[in-house]
Coordinates of C-alpha atoms in Angstrom, one line a residue:
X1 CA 151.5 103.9 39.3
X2 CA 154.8 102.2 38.9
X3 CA 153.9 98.3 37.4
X4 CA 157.8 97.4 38.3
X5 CA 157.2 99.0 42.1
X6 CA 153.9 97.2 42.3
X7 CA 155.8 93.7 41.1
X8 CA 158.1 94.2 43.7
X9 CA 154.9 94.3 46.3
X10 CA 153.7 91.3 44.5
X11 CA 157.3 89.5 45.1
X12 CA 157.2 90.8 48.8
X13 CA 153.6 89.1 49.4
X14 CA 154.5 85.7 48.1
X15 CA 157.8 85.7 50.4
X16 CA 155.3 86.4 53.4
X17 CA 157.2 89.6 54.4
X18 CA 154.6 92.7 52.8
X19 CA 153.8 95.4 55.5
X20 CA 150.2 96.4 55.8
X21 CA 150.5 99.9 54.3
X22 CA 151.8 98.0 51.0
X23 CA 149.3 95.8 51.0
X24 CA 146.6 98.7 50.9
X25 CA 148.9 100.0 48.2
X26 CA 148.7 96.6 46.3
X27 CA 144.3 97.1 47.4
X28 CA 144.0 100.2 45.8
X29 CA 145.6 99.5 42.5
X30 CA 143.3 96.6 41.8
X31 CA 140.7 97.9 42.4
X32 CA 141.6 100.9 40.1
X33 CA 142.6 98.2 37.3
X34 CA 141.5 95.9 34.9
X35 CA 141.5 92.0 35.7
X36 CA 143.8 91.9 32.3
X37 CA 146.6 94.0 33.4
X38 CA 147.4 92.2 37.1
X39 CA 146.6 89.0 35.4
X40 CA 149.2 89.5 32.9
X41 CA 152.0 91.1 35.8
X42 CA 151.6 87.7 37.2
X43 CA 152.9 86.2 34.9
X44 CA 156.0 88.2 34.7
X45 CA 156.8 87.5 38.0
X46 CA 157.9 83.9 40.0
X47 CA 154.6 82.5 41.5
X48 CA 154.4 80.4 44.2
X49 CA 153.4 76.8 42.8
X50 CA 152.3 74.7 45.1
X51 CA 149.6 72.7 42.3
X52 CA 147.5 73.5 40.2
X53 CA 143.6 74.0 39.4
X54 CA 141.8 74.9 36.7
X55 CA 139.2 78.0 37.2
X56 CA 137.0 79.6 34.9
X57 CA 136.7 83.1 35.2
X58 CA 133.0 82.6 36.7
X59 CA 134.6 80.0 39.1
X60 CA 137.3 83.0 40.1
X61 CA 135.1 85.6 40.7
X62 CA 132.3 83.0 42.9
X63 CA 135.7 82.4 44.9
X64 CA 136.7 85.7 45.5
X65 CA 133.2 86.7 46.3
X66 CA 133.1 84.0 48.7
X67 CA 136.3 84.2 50.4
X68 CA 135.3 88.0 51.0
X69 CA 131.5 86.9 52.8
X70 CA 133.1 84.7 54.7
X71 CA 136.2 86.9 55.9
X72 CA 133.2 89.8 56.8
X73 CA 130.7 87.5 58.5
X74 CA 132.7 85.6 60.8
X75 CA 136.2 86.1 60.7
X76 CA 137.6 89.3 62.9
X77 CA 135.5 91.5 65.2
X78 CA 136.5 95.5 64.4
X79 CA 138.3 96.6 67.8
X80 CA 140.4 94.3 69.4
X81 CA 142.8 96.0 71.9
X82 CA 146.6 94.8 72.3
X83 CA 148.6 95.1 75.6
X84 CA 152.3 95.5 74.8
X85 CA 154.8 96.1 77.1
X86 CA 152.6 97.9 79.2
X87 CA 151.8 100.3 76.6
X88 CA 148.3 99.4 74.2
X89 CA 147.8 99.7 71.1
X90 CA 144.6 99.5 68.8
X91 CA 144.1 97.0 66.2
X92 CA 143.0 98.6 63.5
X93 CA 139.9 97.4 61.5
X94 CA 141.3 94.4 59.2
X95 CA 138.9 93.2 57.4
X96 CA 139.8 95.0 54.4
X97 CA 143.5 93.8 54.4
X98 CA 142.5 90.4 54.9
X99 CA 140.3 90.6 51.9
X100 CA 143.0 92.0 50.1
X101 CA 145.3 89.3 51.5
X102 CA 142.8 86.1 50.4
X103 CA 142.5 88.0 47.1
X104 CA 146.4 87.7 46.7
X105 CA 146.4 84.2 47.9
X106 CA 143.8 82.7 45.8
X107 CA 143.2 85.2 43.1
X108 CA 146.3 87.2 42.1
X109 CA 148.1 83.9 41.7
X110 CA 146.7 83.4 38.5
X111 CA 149.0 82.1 35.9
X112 CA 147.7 84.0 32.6
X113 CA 149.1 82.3 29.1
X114 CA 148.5 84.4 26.3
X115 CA 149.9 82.1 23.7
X116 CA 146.7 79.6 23.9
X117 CA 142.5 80.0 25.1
X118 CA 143.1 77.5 28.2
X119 CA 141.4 78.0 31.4
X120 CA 143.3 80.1 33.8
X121 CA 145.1 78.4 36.3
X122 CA 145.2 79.4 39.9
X123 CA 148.3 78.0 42.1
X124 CA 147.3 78.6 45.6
X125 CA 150.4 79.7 48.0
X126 CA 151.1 77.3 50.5
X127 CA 149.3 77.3 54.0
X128 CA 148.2 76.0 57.3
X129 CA 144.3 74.7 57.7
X130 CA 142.8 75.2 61.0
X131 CA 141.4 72.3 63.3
X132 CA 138.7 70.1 61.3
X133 CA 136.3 67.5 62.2
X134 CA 138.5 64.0 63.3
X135 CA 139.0 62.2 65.6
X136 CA 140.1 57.6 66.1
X137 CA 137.6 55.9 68.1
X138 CA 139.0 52.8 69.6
X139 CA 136.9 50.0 70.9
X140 CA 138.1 47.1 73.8
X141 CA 137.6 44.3 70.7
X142 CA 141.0 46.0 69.1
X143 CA 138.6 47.8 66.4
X144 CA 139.8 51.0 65.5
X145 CA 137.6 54.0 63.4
X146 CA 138.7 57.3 62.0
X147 CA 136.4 59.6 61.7
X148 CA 136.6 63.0 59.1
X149 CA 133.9 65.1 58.4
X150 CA 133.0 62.9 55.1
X151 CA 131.8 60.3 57.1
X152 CA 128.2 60.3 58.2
X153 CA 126.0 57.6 59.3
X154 CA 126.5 54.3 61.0
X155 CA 130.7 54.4 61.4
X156 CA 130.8 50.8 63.2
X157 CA 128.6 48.1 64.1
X158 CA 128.6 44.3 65.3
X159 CA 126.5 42.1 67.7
X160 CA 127.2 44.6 70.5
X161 CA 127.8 48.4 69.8
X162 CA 126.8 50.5 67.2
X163 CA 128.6 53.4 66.3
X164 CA 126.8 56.4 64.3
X165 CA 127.7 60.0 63.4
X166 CA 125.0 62.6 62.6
X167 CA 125.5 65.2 59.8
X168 CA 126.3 67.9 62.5
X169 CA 129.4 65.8 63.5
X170 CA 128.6 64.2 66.7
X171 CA 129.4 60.8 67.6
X172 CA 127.1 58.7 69.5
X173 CA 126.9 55.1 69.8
X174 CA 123.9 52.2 71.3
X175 CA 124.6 48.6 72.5
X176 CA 122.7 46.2 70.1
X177 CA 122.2 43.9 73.4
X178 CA 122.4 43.8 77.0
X179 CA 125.7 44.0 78.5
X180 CA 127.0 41.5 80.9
X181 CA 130.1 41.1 82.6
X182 CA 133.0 43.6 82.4
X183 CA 132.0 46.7 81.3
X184 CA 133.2 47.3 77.5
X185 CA 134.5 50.7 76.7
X186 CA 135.3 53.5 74.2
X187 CA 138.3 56.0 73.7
X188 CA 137.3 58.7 71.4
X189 CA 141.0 60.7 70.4
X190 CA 141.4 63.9 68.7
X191 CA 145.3 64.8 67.2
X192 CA 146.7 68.1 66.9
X193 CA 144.3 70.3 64.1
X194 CA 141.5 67.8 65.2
X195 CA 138.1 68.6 67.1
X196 CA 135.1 66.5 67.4
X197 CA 132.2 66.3 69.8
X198 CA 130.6 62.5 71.7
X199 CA 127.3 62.2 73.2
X200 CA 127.0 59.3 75.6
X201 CA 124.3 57.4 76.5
X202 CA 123.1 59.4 79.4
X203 CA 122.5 62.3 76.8
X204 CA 125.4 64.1 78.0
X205 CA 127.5 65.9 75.1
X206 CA 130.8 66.1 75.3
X207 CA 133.1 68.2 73.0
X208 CA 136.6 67.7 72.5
X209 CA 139.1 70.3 71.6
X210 CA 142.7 69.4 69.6
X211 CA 144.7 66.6 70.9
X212 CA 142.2 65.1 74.1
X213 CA 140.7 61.7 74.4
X214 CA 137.6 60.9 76.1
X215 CA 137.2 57.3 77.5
X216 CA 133.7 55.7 78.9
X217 CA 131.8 52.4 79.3
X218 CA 129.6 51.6 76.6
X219 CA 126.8 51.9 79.3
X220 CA 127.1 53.8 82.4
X221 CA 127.0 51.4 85.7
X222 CA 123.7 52.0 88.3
X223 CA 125.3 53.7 90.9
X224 CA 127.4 56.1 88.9
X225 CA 128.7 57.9 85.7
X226 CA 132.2 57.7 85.2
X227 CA 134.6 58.8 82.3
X228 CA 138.5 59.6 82.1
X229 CA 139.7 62.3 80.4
X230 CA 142.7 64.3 79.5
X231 CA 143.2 67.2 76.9
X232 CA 140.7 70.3 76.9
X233 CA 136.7 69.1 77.0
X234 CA 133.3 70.9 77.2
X235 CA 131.1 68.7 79.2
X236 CA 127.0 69.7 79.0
X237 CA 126.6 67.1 81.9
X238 CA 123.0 65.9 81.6
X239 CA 121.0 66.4 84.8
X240 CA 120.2 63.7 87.1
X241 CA 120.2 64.4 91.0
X242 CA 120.1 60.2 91.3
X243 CA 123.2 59.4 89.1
X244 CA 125.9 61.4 89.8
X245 CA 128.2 61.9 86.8
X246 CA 132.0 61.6 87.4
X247 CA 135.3 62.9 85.4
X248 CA 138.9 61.5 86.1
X249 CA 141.5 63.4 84.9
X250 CA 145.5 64.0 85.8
X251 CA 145.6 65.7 89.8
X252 CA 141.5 65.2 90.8
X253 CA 138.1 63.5 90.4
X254 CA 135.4 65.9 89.6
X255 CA 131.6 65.0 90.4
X256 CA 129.0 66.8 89.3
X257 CA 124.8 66.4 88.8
X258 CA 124.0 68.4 85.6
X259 CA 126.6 71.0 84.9
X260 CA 128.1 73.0 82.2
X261 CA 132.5 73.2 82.6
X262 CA 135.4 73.0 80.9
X263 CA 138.1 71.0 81.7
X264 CA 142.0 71.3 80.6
X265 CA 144.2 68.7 82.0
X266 CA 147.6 69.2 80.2
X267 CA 151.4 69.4 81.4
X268 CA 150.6 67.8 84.8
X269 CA 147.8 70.6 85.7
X270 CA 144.0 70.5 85.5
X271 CA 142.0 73.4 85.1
X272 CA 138.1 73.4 85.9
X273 CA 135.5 76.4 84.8
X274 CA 132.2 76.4 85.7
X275 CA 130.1 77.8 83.4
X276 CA 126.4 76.9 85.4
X277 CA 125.4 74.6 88.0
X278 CA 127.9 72.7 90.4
X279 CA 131.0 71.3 90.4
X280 CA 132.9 69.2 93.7
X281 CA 136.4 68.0 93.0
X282 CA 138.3 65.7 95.2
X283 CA 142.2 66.5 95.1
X284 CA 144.4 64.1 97.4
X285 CA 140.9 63.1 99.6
X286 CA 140.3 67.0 100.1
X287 CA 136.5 68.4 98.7
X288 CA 136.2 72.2 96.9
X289 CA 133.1 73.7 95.5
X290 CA 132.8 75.4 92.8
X291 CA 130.2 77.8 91.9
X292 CA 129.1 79.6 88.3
X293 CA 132.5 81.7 87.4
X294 CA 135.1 79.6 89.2
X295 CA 137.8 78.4 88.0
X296 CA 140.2 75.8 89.8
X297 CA 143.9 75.4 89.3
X298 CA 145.1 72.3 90.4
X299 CA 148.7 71.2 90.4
X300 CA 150.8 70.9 93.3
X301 CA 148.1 72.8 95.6
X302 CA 144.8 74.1 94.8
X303 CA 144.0 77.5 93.6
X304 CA 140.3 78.4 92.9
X305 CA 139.3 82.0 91.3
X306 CA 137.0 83.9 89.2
X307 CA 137.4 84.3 86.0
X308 CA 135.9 85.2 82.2
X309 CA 134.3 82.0 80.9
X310 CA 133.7 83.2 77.5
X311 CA 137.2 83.4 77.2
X312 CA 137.8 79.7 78.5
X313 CA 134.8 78.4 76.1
X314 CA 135.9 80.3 73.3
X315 CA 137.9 77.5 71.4
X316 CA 134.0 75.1 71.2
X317 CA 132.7 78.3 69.2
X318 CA 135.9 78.8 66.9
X319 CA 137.0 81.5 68.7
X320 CA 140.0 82.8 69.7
X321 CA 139.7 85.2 72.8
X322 CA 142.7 86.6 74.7
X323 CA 141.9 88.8 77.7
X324 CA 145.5 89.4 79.1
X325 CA 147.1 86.3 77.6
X326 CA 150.8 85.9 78.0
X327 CA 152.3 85.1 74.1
X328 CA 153.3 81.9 75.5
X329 CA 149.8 80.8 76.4
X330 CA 148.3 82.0 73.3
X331 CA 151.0 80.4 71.2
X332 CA 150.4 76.9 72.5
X333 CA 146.7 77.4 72.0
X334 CA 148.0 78.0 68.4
X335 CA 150.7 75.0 68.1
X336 CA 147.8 72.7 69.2
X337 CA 144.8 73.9 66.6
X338 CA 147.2 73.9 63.6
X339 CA 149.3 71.4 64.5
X340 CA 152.4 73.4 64.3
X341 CA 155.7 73.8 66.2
X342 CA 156.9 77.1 67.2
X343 CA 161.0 77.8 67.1
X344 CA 162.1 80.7 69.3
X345 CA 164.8 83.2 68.3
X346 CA 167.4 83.3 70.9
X347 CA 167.0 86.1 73.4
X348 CA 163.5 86.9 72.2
X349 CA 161.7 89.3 74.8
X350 CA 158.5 86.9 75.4
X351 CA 157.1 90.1 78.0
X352 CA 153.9 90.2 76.0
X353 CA 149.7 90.3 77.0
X354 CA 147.4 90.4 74.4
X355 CA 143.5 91.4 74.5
X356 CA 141.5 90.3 71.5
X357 CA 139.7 88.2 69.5
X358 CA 140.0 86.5 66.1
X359 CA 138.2 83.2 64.2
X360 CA 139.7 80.0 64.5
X361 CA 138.4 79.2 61.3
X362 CA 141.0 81.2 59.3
X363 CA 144.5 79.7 57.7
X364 CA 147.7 80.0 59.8
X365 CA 149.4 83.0 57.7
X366 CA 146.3 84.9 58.0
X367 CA 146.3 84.7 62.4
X368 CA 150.0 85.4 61.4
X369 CA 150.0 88.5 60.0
X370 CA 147.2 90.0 62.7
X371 CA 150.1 89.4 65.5
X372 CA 152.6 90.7 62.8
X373 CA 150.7 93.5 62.7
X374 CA 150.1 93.8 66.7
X375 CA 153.5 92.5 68.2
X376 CA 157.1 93.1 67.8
X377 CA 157.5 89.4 66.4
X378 CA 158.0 88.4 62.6
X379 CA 156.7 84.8 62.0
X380 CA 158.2 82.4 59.2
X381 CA 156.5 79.2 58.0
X382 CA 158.6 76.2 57.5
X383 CA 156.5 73.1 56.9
X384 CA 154.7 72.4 60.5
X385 CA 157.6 74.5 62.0
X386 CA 156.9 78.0 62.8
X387 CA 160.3 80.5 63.3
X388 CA 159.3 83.5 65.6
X389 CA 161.9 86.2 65.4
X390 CA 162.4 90.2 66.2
X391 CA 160.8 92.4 63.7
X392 CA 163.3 94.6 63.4
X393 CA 161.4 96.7 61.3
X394 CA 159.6 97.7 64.5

């Protein structure tokens, strides 16, 4: 095979514009091919450089071997289906070019100096994370605690609230003494590319997708159980048929017992799924029940309907799951967990469903290229700004 063709591929993969039938090119001649000789093409070529970090070869390999578990175990189901334009399409299986892609990203830019015996040095391509483990908790004393995943343990503490966070990431807190007077509250906040999850005092867990804020008394007062919300929550409403629990958000008040639901109030509209038990929300003095499967829409009026819940839960489990999505929808879902802008071509044709599903877990680039590979859309990364334009190649 041509080295100076399979440069070229090398040059096309760093600039973010290699088709997938290169890429399996670029597959199959490394795995016919010593480490040695791609090592050394490398470093004829302009890599990325982004910085740097020394690797051992045992430390590369570990990587790799890694990067390609992970990509198999939990990244991308095999047979996704995409709705274009009316017409559909099958994804094909891509777990292989995605191993293949990680092995370009972290592996192939190796920088290889014969002259001397140091370490190799990998310089890593630069790239979007996915939503982590953070989130600011604000107390009514002015105190105010950010949370990463590093933190674990007692977060906060003085004569009257103690703030703790167990190794699986959930945030719970306990008054050190009996509260009089005004209630004292919490805000728990997550930013764009942030998640976390809250469990209150009533043993009800909360979980907070990117960019929502929960806010609730430190403890819950004897007649009721009330919190405000806005963003996209999971509530796992712990049951009490005596103490009804209570969730204000943008256009209702929602009152439940012991329930399962999301809720998404964004952009002036709040959305309600019922995943099991009951749910009664009160829009402009007006009652609707919900049962297991229902979803209400409420924004100027009220629109209740059935609808896939797995779909609407998806985001807790690091999922992505599009059952008919417009592109629109999916690509706020997108701007929000990566904390990323998207920057529209003019007169872009945006008529496009999609049915799939994909890990949230994975880098921006790599979610990229499946839609590259599935739409009519090209998709260039500019710092958090995201540039969607034709594929003309299609």
């Amino acid at each position: 095979m041509n080295q100076n063709h399979i440069k070229d591929l090398l040059r096309k993969h760093f600039e973010g514009n290699i088709s997938l039938a290169e890429l399996q090119e670029l597959d199959q001649f490394f795995l016919t091919q010593p480490k040695e000789t791609w090592v050394k093409m490398l470093h004829e070529i302009d890599v990325p450089q982004n910085f740097d970090i020394s690797r051992s070869d045992e430390e590369i390999d570990n990587r790799l071997q890694e990067i390609y578990q992970t990509i198999q175990k939990e990244a991308f189901v095999e047979k996704p289906v995409l709705k274009l334009n009316e017409r559909k399409y099958q994804w094909k299986p891509i777990i292989k070019y995605l191993a293949a892609a990680c092995a370009l990203i972290i592996g192939f830019a190796i920088y290889f100096n014969q002259k001397t015996e140091l370490p190799l040095e990998i310089k890593l391509v630069t790239d979007i994370l996915p939503a982590k483990n953070i989130a600011q908790i604000n107390l009514d004393n002015g105190k105010s605690i950010e949370v990463d995943s590093s933190k674990v343990g007692v977060l906060y503490k003085d004569d009257q609230i103690e703030v703790y966070k167990s190794e699986s990431g959930e945030i719970s807190y306990r008054a050190t003494k009996e509260m009089q007077g005004t209630p004292q509250y919490i805000t728990v906040q997550t930013p764009k590319a942030g998640v976390t999850t809250v469990k209150l005092a009533d043993g009800t867990v909360v979980e907070l997708n990117a960019d929502s804020y929960i806010k609730y008394p430190i403890e819950f007062a004897e007649d009721a159980r009330e919190v405000t919300v806005e963003g996209e929550l999971l509530f796992k409403v712990a049951s009490n048929k005596s103490w009804p629990f209570k969730v204000k958000s943008n256009k209702q008040q929602l009152e439940v017992l012991g329930t399962t639901f999301n809720l998404q109030t964004r952009d002036g509209i709040d959305k309600t799924t019922l995943i099991e038990g009951s749910v009664k929300i009160t829009v402009a003095e007006k009652e609707y029940l919900l049962k297991p499967g229902d979803e209400s829409i409420v924004s100027d009026k009220v629109n209740i309907k059935n609808v896939n819940t797995t779909e609407k839960t998806a985001w807790s489990e690091k999922r992505f799951v599009f059952h008919n999505s417009s592109f629109i929808e999916i690509l706020k879902e997108i701007e929000n967990w990566y904390d990323v802008e998207f920057v529209m071509e003019e007169h872009l044709d945006l008529n496009v469903q999609m049915v799939g599903e994909v890990s949230r877990k994975i880098k921006l680039r790599e979610l990229l290229n499946i839609l590259e590979m599935n739409s009519k859309y090209k998709f260039e990364i500019q710092e958090r700004r995201v540039f969607v334009k034709k594929n003309t190649a299609k």
